[in-house]
Short mmCIF file of C-alpha atoms in Angstrom, two decimals:
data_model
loop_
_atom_site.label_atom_id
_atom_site.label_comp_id
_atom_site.label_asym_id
_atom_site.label_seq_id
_atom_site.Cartn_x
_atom_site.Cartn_y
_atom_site.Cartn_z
CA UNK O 141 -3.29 2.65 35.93
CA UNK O 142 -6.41 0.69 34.62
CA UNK O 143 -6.12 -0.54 30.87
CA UNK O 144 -9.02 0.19 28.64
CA UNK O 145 -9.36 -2.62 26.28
CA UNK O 146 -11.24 -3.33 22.72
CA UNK O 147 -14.33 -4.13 23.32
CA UNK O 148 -16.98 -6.41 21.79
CA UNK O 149 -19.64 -5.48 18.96
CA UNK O 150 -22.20 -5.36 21.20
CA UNK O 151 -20.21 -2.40 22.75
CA UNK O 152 -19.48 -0.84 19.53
CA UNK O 153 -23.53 -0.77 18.94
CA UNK O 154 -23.99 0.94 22.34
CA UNK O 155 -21.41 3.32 21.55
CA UNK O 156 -23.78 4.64 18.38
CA UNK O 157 -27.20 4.69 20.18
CA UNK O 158 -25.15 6.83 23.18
CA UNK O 159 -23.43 8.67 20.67
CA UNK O 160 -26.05 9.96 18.89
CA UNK O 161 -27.84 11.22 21.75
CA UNK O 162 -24.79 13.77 21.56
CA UNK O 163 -24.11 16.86 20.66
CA UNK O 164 -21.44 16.80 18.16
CA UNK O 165 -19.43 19.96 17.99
CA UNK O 166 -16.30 20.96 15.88
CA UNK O 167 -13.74 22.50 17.25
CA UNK O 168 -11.33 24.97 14.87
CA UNK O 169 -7.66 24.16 15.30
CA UNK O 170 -6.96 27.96 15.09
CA UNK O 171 -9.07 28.78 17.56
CA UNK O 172 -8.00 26.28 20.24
CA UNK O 173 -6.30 27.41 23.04
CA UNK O 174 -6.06 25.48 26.93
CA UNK O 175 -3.65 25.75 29.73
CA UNK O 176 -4.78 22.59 31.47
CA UNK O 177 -4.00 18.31 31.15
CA UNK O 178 -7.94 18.53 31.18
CA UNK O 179 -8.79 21.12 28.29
CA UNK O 180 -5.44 19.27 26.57
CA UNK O 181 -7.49 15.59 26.76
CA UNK O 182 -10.90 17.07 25.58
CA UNK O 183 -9.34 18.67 22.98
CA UNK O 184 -7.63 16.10 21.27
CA UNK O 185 -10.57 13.25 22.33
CA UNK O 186 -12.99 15.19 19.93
CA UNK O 187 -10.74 15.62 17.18
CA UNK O 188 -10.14 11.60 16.99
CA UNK O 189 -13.74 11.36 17.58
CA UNK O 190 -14.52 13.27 14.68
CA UNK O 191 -11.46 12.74 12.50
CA UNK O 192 -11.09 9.09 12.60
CA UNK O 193 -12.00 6.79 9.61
CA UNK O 194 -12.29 3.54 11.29
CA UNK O 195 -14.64 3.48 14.04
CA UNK O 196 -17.00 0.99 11.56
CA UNK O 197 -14.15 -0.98 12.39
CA UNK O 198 -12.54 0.11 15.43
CA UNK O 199 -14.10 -1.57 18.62
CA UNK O 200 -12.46 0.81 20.90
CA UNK O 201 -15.14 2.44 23.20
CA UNK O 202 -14.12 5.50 22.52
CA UNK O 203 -16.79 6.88 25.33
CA UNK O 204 -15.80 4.92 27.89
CA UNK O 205 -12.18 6.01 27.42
CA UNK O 206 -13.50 9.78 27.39
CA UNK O 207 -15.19 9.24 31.02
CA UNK O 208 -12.42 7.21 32.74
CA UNK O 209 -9.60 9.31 31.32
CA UNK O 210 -11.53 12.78 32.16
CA UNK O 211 -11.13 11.89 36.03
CA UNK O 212 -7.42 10.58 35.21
CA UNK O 213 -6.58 14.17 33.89
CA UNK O 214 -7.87 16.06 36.29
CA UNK O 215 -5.64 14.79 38.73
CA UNK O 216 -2.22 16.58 39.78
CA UNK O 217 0.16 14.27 37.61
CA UNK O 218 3.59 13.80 37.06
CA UNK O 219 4.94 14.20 33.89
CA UNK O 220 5.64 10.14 33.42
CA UNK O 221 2.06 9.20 34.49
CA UNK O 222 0.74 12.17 32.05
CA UNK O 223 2.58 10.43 29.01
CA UNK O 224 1.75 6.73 30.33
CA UNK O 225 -1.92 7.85 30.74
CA UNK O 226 -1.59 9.13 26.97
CA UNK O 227 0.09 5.82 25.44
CA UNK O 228 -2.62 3.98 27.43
CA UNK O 229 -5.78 5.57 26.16
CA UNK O 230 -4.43 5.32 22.44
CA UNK O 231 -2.98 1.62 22.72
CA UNK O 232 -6.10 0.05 21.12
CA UNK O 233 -6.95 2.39 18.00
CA UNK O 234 -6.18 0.35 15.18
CA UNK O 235 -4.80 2.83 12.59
CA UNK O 236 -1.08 2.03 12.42
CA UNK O 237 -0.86 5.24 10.71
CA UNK O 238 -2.04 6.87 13.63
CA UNK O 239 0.67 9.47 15.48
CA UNK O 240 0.41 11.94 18.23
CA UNK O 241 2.62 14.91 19.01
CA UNK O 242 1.89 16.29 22.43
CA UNK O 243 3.73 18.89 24.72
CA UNK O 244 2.20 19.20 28.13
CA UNK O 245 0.75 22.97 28.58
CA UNK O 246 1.79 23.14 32.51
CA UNK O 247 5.63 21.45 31.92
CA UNK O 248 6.68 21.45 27.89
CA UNK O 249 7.08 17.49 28.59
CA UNK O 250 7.23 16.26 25.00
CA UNK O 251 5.80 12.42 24.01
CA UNK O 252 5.49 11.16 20.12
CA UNK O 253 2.87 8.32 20.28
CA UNK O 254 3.04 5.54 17.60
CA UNK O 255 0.58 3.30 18.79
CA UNK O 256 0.70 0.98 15.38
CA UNK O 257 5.00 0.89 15.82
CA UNK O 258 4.27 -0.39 19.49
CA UNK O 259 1.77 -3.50 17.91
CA UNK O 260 4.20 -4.64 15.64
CA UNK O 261 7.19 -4.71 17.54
CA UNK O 262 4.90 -7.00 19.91
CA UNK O 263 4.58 -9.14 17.39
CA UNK O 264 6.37 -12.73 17.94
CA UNK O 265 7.77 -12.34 14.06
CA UNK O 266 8.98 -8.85 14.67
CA UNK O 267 12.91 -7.73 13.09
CA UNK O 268 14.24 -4.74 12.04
CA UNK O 269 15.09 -3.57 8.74
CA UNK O 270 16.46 -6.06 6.81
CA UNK O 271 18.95 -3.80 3.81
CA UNK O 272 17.89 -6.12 1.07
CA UNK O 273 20.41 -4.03 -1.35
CA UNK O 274 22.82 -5.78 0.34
CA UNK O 275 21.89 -9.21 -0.78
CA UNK O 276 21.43 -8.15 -4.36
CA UNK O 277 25.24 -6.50 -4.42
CA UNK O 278 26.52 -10.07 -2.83
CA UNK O 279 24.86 -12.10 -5.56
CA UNK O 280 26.07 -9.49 -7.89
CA UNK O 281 29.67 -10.12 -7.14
CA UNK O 282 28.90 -14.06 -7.26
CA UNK O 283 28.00 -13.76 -10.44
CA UNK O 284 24.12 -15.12 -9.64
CA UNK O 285 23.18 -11.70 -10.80
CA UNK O 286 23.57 -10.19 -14.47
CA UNK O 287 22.45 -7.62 -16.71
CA UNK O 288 21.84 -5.38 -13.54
CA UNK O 289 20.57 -1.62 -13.08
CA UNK O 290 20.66 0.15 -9.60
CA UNK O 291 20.44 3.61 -8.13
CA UNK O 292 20.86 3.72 -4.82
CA UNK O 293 18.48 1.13 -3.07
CA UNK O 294 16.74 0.73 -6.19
CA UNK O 295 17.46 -1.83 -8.49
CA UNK O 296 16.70 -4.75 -11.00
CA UNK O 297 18.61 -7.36 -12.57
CA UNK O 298 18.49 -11.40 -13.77
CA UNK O 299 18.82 -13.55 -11.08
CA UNK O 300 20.27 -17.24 -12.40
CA UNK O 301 19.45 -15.87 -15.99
CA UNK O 302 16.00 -17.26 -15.54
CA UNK O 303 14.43 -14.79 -12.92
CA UNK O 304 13.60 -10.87 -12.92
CA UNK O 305 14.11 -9.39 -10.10
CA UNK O 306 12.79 -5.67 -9.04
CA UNK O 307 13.67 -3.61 -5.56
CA UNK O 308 11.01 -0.76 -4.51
CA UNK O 309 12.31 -0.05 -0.94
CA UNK O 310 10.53 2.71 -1.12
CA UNK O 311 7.74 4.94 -3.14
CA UNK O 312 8.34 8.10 -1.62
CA UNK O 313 9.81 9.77 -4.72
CA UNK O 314 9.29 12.98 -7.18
CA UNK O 315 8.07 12.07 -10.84
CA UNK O 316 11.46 14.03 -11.56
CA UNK O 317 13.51 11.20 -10.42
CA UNK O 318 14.32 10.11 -13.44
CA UNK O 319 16.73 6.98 -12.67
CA UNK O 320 14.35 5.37 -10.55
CA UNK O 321 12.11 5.30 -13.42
CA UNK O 322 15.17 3.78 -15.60
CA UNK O 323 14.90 1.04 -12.85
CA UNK O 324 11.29 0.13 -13.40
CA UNK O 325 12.36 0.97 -17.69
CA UNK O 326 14.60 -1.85 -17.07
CA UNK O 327 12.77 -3.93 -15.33
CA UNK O 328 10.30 -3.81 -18.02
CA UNK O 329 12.78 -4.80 -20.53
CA UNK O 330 13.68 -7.50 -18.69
CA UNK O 331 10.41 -8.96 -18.27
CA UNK O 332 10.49 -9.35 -22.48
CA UNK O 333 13.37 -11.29 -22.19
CA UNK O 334 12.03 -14.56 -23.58
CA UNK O 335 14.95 -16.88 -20.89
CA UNK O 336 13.01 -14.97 -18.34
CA UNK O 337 10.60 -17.89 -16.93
CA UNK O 338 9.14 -15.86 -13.53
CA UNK O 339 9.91 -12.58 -11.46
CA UNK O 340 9.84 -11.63 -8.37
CA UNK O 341 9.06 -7.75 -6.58
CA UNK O 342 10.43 -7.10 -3.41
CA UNK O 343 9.19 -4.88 -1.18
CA UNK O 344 10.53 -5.61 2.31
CA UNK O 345 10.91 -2.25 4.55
CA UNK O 346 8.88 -0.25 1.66
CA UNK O 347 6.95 2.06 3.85
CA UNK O 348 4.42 3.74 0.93
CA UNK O 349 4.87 6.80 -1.01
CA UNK O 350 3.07 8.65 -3.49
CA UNK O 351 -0.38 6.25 -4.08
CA UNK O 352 -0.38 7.24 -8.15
CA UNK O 353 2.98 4.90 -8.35
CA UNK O 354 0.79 1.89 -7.46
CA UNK O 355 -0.28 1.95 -11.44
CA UNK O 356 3.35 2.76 -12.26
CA UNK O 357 4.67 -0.45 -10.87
CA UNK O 358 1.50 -2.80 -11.70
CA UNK O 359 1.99 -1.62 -15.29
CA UNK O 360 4.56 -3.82 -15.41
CA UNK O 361 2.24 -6.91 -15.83
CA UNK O 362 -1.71 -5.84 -16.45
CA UNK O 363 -2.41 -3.94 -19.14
CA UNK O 364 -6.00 -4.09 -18.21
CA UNK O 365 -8.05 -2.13 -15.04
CA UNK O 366 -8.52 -4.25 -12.29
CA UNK O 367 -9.85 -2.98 -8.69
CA UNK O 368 -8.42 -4.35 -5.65
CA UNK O 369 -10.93 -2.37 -3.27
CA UNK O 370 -12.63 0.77 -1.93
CA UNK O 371 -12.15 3.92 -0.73
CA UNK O 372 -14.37 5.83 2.21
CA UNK O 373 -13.92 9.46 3.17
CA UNK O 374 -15.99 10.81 6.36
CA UNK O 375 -18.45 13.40 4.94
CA UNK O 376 -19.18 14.71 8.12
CA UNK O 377 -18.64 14.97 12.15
CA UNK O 378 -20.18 11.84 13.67
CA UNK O 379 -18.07 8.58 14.02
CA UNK O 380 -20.39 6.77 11.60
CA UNK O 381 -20.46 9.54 8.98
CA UNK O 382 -18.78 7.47 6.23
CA UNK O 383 -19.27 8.11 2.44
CA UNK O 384 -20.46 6.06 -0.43
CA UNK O 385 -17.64 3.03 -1.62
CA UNK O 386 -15.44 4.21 -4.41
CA UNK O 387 -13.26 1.54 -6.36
CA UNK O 388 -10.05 1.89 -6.13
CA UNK O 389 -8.79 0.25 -9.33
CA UNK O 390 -5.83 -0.13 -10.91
CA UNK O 391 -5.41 1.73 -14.40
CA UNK O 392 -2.23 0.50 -16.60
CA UNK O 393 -0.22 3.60 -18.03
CA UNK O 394 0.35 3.74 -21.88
CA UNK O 395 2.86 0.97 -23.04
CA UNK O 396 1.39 -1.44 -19.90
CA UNK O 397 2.88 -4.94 -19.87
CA UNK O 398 0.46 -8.40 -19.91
CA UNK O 399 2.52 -10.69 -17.98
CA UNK O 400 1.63 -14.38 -17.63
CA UNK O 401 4.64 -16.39 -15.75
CA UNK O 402 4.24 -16.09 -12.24
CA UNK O 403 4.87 -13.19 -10.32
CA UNK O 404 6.51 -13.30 -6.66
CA UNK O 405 6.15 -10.28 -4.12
CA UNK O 406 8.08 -10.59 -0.94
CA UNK O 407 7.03 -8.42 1.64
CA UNK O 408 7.74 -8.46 5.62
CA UNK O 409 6.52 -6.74 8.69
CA UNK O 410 7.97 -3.17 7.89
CA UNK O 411 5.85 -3.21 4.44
CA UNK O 412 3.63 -1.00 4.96
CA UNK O 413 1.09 1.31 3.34
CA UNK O 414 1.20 1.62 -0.30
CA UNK O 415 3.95 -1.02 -0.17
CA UNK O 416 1.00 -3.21 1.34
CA UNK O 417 -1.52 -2.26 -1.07
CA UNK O 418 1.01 -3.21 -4.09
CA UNK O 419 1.46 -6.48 -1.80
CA UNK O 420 -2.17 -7.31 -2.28
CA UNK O 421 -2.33 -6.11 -6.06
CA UNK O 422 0.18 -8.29 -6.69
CA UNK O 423 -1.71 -11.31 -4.77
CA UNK O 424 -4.80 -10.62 -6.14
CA UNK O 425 -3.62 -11.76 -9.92
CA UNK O 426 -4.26 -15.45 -10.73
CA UNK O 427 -0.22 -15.82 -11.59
CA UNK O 428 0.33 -13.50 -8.39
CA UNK O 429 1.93 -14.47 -5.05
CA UNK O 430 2.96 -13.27 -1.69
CA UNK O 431 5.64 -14.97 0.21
CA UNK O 432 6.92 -13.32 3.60
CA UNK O 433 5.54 -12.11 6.73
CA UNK O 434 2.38 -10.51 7.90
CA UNK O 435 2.46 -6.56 6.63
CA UNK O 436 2.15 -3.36 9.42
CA UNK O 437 -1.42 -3.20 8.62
CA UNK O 438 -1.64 0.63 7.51
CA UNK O 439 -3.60 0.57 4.50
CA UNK O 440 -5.87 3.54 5.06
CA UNK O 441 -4.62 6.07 2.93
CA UNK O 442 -2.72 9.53 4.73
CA UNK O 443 -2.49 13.74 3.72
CA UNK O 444 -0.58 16.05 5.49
CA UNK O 445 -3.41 18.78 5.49
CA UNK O 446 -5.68 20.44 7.50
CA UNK O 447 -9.09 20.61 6.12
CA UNK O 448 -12.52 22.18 6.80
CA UNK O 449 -13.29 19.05 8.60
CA UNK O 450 -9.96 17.89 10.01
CA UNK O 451 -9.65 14.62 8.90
CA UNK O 452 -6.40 12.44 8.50
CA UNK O 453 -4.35 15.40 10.20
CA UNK O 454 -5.05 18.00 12.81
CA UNK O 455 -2.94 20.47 14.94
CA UNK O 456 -4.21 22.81 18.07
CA UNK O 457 -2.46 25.01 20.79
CA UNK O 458 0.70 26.83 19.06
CA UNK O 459 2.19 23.07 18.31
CA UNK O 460 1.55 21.74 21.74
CA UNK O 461 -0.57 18.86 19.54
CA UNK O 462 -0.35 17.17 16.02
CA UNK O 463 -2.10 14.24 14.96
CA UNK O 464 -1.82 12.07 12.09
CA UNK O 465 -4.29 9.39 10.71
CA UNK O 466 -5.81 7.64 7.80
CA UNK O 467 -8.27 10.26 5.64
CA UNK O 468 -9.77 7.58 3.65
CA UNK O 469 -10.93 4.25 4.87
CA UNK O 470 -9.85 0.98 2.82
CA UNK O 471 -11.58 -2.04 2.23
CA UNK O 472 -11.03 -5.02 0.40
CA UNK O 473 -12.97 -6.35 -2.53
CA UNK O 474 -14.50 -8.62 -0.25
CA UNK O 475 -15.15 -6.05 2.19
CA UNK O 476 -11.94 -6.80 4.61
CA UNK O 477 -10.02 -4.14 6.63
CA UNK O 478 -6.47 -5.13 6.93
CA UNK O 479 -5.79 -1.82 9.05
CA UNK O 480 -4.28 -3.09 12.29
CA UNK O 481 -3.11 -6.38 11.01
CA UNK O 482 -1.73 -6.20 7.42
CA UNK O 483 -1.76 -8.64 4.51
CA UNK O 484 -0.92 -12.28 5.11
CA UNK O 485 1.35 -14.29 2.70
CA UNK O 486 0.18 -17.14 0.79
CA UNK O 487 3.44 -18.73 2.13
CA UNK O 488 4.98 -17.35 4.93
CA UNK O 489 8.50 -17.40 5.15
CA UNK O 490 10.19 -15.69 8.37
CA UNK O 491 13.51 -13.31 8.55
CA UNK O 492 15.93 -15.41 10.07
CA UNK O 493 18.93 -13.72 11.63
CA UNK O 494 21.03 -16.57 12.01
CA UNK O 495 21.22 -16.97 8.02
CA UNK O 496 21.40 -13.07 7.43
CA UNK O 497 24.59 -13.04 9.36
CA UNK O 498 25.90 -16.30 7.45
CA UNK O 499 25.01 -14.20 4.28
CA UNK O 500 22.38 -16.15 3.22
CA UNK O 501 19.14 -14.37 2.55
CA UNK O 502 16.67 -16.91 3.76
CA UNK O 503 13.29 -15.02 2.39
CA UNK O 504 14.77 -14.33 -1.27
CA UNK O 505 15.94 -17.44 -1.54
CA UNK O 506 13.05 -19.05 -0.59
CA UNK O 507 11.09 -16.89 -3.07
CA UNK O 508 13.28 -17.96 -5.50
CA UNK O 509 12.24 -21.72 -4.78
CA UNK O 510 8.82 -20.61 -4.50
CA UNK O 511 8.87 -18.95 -8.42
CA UNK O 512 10.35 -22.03 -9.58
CA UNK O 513 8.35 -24.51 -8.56
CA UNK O 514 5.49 -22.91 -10.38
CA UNK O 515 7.37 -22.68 -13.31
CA UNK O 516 7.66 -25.99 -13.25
CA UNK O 517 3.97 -26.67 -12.71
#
């Protein structure tokens, strides 16, 4: 089956003269019905086309896809050409936030689509998740870790009495969970230990959370606002319809830390989301620094909601389709979009098995090196 590829800028112009020589209509997720592959395809065509953040970005032709995949649909087709025919047409949207439940109408054949999973893995770096709680409980019982705190996955602790060291595997919990708090509590404590000469966050496998904890954490070392970037919602149904830039800053709670020794974030390629965007508040201080691998490249914020206009999530047909995407496009100070590639490292350090197995964490220890040698500068 024929591939449709990214194309160039000069496509993406096209795409908005022949675009808006089109009428763009809205189509109410309760009021969607379809029996067909065809009515299926249309369906869930216009609600990218009007739900998706990125097309400023995006050089997908998004048309051309519409007119070669029409013909492809209405064809009689088995149930493994339907779903190729599916992964196909999505491959090349960028949003690695971007999934698709489908059931066929005719069959009940069930695909989940993950275009952003299927990048990564592709990716000459690529490695599962690496259980960095692991490492921290082996230098625990080496006695390279002291005055340690952990719940669960979470934890903190001196490494070599000289470095503070902070595990957010994850921000995907309740402002009710009151020991992972007492991890970052500790943390903070730590921090004022004057032996305490540099630190180091790590955030390997964090897939994002709740977006309100990126203050939480960075309160650790700014205690003044600082914005990393913007914001864009779509105000209204044409691929172009993008709002005004809105900073998205980072405001210190009460009791904020200033922080001046230098501050290490190791990240990999399963950080992702608001694990990323920490990444890159974290690299964005003049004592900050990222060693690791190349982030998912899902920065565009997510709901789980179904507004007027549906954007970010959408369902039609009794559950035979959900969708889920970015609602708000991100940008960089400098006006980058890391959606689709991620955050690079300032020193990139890859997972290497071979060391893992021999119980040596090559990335940690390597950000431990890293920390060091800028103390010493």
């Amino acid at each position: 089956m024929k591939k449709i590829f990214n194309v160039g800028f000069f496509f993406l112009g096209m795409l908005v003269v022949f675009s808006s020589c089109k009428k763009v209509d809205y189509i109410n997720p309760n009021d969607t019905s379809y029996t067909n592959d065809l009515d299926q395809f249309i369906t869930i065509w216009n609600g990218i086309n009007t739900s998706y953040v990125l097309w400023s970005f995006d050089t997908t032709n998004w048309d051309r896809v519409y007119y070669y995949y029409y013909k492809v649909f209405e064809d009689d087709l088995s149930d493994e050409e339907w779903g190729d025919a599916w992964r196909e047409l999505t491959s090349s949207l960028i949003d690695h936030h971007l999934t698709l439940d489908i059931r066929r109408p005719s069959t009940g054949h069930y695909i989940h689509i993950f275009p952003g999973y299927v990048e990564v893995c592709k990716r000459p770096y690529y490695h599962s998740f690496v259980i960095v709680d692991g490492t921290f409980q082996r230098m625990l019982r080496s006695g390279r870790v002291s005055n340690e705190n952990c719940y669960y996955s979470y934890s903190s602790g001196l490494i070599d009495s000289t470095i503070a060291y902070l595990h957010m595997p994850s921000f995907e919990f309740s402002d009710t969970n009151t020991a992972v708090f007492s991890i970052i509590d500790h943390y903070k404590i730590l921090l004022r230990n004057p032996k305490v000469k540099a630190t180091i966050v790590d955030l390997r496998g964090n897939g994002g959370g709740n977006a309100q904890y990126l203050s939480v954490l960075m309160s650790c070392f700014v205690d003044k606002p600082y914005m990393i970037g913007y914001v864009q919602r779509k105000i209204g149904l044409g691929r172009l319809d993008i709002g005004m830039k809105v900073p998205l800053r980072i405001v210190p709670d009460l009791g904020a830390l200033h922080v001046d020794m230098p501050i290490v974030v190791i990240s990999d390629i399963n950080t992702g989301s608001e694990g990323e965007l920490v990444t890159l508040a974290i690299k964005m201080l003049p004592n900050g620094y990222f060693i690791g691998e190349r982030t998912v490249g899902a920065t565009c914020p997510i709901v789980n909601s179904n507004p007027p206009i549906p954007i970010g999530y959408f369902g039609y047909g009794d559950g035979l389709v959900s969708a889920r995407m970015g609602c708000q496009l991100f940008t960089g100070v400098d006006g980058t979009c890391y959606e689709g590639y991620g955050i690079e490292p300032d020193n990139t350090c890859y997972f290497n098995k071979e060391d893992w197995d021999n119980g040596i964490d090559n990335q940690l220890e390597c950000a431990i090196q890293f920390a060091l040698e800028k103390v010493q500068k």
